[in-house]
PDB file of N, CA and C in Angstrom:
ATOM      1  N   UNK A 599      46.359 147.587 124.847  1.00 68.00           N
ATOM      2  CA  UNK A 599      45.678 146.490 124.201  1.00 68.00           C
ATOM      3  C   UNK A 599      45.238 145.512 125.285  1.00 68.00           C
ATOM      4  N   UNK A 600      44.227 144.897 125.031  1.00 75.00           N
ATOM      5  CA  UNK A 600      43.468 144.063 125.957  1.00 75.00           C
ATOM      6  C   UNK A 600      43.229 142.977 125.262  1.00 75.00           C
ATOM      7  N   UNK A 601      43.285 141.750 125.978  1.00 76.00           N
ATOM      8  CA  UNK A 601      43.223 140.185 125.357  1.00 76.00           C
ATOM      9  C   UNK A 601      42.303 139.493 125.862  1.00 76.00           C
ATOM     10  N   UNK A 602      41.257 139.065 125.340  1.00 80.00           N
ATOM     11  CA  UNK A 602      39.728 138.563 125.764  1.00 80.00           C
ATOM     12  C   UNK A 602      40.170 136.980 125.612  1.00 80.00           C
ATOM     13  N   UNK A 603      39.950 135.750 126.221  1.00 82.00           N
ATOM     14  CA  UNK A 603      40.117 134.621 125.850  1.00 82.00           C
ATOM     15  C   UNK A 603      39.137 133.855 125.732  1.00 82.00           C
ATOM     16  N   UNK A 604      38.509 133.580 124.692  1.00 83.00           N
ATOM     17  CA  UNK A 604      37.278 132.772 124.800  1.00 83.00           C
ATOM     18  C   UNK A 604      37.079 131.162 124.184  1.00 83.00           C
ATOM     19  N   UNK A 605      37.034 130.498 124.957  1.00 84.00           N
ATOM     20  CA  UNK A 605      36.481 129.364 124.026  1.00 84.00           C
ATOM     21  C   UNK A 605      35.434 128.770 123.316  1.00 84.00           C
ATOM     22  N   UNK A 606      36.007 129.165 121.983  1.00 83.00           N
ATOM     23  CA  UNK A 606      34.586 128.732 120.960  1.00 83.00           C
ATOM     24  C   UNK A 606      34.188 127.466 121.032  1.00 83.00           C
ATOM     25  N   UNK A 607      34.400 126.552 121.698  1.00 86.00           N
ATOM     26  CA  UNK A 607      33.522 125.019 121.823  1.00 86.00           C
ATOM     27  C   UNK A 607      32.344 125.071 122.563  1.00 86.00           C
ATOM     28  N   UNK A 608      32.763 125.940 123.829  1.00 92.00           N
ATOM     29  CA  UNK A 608      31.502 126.150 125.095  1.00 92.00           C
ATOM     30  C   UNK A 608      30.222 127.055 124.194  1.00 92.00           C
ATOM     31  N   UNK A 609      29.323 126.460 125.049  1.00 93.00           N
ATOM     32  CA  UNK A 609      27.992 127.304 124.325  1.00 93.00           C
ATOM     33  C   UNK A 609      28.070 128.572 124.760  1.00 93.00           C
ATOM     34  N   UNK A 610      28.408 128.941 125.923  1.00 93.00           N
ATOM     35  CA  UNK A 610      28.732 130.548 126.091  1.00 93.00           C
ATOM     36  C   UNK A 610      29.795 131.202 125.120  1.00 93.00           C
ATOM     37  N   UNK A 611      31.170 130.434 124.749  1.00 88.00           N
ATOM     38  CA  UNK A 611      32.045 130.861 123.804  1.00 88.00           C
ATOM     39  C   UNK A 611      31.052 131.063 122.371  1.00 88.00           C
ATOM     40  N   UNK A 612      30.332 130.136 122.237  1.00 89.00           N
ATOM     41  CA  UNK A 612      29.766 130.442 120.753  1.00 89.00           C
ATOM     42  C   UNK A 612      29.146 131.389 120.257  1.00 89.00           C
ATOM     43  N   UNK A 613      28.266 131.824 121.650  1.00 92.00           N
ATOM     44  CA  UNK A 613      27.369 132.908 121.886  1.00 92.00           C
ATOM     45  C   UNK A 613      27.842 134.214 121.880  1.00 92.00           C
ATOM     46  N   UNK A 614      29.010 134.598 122.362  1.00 88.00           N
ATOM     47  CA  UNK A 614      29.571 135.712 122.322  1.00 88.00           C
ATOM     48  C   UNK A 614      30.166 135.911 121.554  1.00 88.00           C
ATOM     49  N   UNK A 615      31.041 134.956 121.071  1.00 86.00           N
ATOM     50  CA  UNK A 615      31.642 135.078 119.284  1.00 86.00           C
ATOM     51  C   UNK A 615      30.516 135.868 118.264  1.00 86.00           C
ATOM     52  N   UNK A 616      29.245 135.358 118.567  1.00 88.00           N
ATOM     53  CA  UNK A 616      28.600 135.572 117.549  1.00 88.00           C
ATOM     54  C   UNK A 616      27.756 137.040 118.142  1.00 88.00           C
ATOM     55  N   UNK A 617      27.659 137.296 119.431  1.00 89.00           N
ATOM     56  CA  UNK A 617      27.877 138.629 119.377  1.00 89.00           C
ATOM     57  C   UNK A 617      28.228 139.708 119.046  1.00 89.00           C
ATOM     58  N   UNK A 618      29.087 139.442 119.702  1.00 84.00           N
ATOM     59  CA  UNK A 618      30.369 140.230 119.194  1.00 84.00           C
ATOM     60  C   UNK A 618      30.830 140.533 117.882  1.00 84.00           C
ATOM     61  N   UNK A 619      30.707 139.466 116.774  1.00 83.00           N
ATOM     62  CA  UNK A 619      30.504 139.731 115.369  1.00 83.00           C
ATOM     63  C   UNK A 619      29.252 140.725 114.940  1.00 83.00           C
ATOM     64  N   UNK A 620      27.834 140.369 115.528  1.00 85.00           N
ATOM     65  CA  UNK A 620      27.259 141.194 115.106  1.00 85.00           C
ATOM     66  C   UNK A 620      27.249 142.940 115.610  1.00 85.00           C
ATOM     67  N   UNK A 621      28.068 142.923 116.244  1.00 84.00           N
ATOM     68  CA  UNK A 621      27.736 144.458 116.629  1.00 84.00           C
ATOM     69  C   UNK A 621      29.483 145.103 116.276  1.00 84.00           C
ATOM     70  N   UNK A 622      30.163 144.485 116.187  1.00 81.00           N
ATOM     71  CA  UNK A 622      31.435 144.793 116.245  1.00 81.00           C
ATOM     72  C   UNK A 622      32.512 144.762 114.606  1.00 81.00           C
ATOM     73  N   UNK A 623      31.523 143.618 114.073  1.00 78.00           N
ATOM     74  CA  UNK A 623      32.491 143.523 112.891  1.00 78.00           C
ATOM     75  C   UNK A 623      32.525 144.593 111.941  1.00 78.00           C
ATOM     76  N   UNK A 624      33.676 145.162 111.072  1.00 78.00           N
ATOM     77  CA  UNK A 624      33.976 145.798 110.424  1.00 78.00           C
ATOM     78  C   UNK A 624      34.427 147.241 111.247  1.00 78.00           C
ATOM     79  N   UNK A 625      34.289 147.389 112.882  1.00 80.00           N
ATOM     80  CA  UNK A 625      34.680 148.157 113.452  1.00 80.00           C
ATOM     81  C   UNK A 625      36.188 148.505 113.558  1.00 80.00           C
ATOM     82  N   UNK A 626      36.530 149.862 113.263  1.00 82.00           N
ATOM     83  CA  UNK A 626      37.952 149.968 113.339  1.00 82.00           C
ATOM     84  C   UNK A 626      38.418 150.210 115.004  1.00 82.00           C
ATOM     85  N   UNK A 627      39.814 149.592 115.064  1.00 81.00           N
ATOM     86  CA  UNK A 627      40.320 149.410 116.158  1.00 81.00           C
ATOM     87  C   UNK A 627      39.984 148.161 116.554  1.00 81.00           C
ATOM     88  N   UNK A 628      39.207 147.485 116.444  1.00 78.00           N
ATOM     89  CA  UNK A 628      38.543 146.069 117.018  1.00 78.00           C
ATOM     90  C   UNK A 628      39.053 144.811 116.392  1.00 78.00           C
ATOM     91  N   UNK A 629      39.662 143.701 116.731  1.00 75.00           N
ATOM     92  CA  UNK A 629      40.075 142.791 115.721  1.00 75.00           C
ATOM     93  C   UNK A 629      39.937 141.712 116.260  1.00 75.00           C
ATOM     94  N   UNK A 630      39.260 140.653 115.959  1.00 73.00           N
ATOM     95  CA  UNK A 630      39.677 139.282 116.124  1.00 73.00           C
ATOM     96  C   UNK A 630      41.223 138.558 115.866  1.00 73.00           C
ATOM     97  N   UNK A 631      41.966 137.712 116.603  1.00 73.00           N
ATOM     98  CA  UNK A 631      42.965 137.603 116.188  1.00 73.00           C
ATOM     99  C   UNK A 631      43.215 135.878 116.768  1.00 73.00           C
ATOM    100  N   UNK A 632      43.053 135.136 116.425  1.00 72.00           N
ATOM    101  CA  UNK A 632      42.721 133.553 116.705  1.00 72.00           C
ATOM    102  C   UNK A 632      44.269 133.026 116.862  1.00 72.00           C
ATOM    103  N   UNK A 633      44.192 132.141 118.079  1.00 68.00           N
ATOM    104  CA  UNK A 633      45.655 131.386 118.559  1.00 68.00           C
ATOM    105  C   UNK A 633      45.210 129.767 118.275  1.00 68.00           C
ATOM    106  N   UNK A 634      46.609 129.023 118.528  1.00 63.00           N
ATOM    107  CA  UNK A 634      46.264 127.658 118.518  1.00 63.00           C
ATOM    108  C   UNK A 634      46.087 127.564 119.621  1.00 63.00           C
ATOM    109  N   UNK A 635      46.181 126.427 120.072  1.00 61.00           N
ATOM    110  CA  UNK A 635      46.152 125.372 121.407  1.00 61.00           C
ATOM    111  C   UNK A 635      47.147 126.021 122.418  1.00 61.00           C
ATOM    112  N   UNK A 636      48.040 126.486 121.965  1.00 59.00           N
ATOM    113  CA  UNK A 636      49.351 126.740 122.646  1.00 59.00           C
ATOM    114  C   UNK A 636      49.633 128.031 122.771  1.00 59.00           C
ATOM    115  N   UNK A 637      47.898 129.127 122.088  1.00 57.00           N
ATOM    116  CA  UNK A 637      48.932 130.780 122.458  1.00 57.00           C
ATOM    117  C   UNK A 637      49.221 131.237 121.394  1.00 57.00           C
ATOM    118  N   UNK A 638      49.695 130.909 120.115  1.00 59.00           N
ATOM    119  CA  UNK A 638      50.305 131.585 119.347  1.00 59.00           C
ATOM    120  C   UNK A 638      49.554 131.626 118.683  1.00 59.00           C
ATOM    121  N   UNK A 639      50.047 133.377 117.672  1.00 58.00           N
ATOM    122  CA  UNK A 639      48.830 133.419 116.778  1.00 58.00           C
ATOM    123  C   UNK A 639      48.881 133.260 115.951  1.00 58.00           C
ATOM    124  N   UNK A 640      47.688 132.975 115.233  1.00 57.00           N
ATOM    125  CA  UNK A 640      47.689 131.805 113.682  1.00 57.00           C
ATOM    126  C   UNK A 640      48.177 132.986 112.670  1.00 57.00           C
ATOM    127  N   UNK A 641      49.125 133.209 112.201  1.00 58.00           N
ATOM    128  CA  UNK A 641      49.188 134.271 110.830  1.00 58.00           C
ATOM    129  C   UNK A 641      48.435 133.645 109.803  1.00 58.00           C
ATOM    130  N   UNK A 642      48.141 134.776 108.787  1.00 60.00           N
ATOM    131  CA  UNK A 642      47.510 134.009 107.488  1.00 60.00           C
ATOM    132  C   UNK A 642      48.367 133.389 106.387  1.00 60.00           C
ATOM    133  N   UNK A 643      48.149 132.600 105.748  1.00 67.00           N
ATOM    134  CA  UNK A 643      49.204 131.685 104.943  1.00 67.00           C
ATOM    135  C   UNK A 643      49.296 132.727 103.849  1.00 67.00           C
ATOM    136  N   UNK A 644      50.640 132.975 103.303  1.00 71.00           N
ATOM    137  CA  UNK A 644      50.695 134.100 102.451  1.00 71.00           C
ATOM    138  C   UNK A 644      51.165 133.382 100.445  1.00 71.00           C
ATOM    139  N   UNK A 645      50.828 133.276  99.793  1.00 78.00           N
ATOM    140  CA  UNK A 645      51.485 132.907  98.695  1.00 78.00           C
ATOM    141  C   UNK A 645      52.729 133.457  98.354  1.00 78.00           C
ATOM    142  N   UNK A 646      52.380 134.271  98.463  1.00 79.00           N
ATOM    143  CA  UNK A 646      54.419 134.988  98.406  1.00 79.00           C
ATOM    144  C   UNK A 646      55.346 134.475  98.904  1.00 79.00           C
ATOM    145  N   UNK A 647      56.507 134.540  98.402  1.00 82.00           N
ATOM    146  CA  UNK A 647      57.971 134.099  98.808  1.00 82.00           C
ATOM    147  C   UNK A 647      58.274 135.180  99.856  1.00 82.00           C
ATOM    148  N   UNK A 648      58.972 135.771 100.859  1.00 82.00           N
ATOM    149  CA  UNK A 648      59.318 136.522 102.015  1.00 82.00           C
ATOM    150  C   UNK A 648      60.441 137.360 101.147  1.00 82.00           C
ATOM    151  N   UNK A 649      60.972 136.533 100.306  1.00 88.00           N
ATOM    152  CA  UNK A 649      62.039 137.745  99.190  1.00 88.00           C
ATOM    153  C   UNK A 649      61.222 138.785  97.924  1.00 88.00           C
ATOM    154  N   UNK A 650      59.857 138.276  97.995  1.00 89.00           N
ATOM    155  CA  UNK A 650      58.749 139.145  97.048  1.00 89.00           C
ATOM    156  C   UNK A 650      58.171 140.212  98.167  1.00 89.00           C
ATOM    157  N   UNK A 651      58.056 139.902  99.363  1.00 85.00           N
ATOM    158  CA  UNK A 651      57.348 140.153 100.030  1.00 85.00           C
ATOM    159  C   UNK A 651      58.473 141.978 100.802  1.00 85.00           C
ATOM    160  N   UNK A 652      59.859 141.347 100.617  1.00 90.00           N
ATOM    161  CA  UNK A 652      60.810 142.440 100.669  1.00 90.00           C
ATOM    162  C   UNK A 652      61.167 143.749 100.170  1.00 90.00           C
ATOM    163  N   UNK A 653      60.885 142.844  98.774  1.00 92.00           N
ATOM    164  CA  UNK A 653      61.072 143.609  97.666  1.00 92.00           C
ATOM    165  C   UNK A 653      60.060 144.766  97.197  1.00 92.00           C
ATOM    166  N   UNK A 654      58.444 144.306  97.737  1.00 90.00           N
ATOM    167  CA  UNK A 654      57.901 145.226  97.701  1.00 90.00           C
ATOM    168  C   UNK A 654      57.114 146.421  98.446  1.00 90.00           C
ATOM    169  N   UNK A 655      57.789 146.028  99.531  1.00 90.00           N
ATOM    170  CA  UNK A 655      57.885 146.521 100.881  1.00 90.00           C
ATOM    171  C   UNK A 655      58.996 147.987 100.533  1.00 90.00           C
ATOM    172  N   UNK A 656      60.461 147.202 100.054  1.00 92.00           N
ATOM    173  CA  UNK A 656      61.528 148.592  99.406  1.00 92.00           C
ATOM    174  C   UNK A 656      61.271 149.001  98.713  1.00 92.00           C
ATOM    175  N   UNK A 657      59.990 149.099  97.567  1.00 90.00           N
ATOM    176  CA  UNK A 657      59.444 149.582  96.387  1.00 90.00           C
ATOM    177  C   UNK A 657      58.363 150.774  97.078  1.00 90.00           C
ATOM    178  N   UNK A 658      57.675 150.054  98.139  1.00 90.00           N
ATOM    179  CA  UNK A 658      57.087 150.969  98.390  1.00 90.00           C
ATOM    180  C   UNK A 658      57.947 152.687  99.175  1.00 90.00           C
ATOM    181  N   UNK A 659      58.845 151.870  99.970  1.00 91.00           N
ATOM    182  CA  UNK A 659      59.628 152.776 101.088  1.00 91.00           C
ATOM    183  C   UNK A 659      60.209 154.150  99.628  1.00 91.00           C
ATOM    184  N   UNK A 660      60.814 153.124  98.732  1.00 89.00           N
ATOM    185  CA  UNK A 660      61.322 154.106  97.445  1.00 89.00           C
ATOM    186  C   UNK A 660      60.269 155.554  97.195  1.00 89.00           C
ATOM    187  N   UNK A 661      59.008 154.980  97.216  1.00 89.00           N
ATOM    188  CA  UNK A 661      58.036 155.463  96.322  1.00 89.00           C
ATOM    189  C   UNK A 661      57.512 156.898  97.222  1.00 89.00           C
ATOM    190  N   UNK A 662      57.765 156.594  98.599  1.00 90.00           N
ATOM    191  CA  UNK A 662      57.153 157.690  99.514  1.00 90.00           C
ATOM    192  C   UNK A 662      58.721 158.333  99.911  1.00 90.00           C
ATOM    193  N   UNK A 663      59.652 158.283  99.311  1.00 92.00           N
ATOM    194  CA  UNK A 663      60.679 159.009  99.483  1.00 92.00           C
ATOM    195  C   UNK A 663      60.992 159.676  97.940  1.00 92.00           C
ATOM    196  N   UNK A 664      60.168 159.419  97.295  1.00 88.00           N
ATOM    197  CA  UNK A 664      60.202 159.989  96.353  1.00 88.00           C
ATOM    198  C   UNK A 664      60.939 159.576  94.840  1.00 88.00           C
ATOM    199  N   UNK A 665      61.612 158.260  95.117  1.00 88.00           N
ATOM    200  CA  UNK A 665      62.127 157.794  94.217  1.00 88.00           C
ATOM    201  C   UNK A 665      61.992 156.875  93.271  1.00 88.00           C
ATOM    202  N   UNK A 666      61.341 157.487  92.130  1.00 85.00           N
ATOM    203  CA  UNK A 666      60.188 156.926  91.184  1.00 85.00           C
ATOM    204  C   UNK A 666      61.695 157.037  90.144  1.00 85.00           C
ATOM    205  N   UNK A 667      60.972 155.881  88.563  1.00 79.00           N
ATOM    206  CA  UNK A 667      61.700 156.644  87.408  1.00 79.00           C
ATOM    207  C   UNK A 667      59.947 156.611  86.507  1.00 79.00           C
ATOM    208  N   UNK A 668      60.342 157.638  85.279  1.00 81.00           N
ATOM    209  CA  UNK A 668      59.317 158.042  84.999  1.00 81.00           C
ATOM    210  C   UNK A 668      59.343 157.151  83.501  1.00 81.00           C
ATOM    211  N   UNK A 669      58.668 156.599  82.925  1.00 86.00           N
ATOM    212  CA  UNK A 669      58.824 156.669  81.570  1.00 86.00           C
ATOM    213  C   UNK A 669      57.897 157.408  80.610  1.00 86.00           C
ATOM    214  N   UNK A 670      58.332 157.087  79.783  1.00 86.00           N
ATOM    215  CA  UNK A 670      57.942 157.686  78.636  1.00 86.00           C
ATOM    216  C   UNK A 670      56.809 156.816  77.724  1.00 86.00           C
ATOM    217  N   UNK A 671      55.689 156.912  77.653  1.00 89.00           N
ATOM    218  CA  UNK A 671      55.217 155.950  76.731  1.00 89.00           C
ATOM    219  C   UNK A 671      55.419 156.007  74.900  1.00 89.00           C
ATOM    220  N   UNK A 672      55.916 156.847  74.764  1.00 90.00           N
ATOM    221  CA  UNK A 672      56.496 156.605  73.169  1.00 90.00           C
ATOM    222  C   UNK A 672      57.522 155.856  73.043  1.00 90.00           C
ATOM    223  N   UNK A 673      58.494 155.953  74.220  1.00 88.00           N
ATOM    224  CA  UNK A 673      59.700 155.002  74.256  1.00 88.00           C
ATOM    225  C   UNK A 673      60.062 154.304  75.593  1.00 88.00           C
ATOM    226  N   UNK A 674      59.221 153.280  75.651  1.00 86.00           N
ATOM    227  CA  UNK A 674      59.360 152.889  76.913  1.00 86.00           C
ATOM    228  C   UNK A 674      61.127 152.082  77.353  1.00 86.00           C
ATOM    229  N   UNK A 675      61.618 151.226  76.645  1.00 86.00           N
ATOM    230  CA  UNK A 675      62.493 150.625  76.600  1.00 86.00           C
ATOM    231  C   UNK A 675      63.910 151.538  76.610  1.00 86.00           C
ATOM    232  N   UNK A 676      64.007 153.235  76.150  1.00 84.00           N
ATOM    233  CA  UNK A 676      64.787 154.315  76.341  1.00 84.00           C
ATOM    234  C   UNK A 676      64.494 154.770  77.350  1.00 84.00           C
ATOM    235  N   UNK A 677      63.108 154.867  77.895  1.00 76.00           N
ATOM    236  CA  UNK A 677      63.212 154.888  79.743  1.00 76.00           C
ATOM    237  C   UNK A 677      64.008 154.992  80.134  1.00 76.00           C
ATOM    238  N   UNK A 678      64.111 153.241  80.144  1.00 76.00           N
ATOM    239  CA  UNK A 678      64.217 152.226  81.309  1.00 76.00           C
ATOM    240  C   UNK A 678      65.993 152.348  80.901  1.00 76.00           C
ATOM    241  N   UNK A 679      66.358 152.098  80.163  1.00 71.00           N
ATOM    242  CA  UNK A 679      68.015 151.917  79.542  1.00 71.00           C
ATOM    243  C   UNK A 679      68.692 153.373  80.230  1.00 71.00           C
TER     244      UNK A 679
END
C-alpha cells in the first residue's frame, strides 16, 4: 500500500483531487481515505451501537458456518420454541 499526501487547500491539491476523481473513481483497489490535521483517519460516523454492530457480525460468522434455524411459515412461533 502506498500513501499519497495531498493538500486540498493548495490549487495544485485541488487540481489533482479532482483528477484523480475523474479517472479513478469507482475503481476497485483505489480508495480515498481522508485524515485530520494530525494523521488519523476520519472513520465514518456509524448509527449503530458497537454491541449491534457485534452481534451482527456473529450472525453473519453463524450463517457461513452453516448455522441457520429454519422456520416454518405455517407455524412460525413452533419454530422458534
Amino acid at each position: 500500500m502506498t500513501t499519497i499526501k495531498i493538500n486540498e487547500r493548495t490549487k495544485t491539491g485541488k487540481a489533482f483531487m479532482e483528477m484523480f476523481e475523474a479517472f479513478f473513481k469507482g475503481v476497485e483497489g483505489i480508495e480515498i481515505v481522508e485524515t485530520d490535521e494530525y494523521g488519523q483517519v476520519n472513520e465514518e460516523k456509524t448509527i449503530y451501537s458497537p454491541e449491534f454492530i457485534a452481534k451482527v457480525k456473529k450472525a453473519e460468522e453463524n450463517i457461513k458456518k452453516g448455522k441457520t434455524t429454519r422456520l416454518n411459515p405455517e407455524d412460525i412461533w413452533g419454530s422458534i420454541l
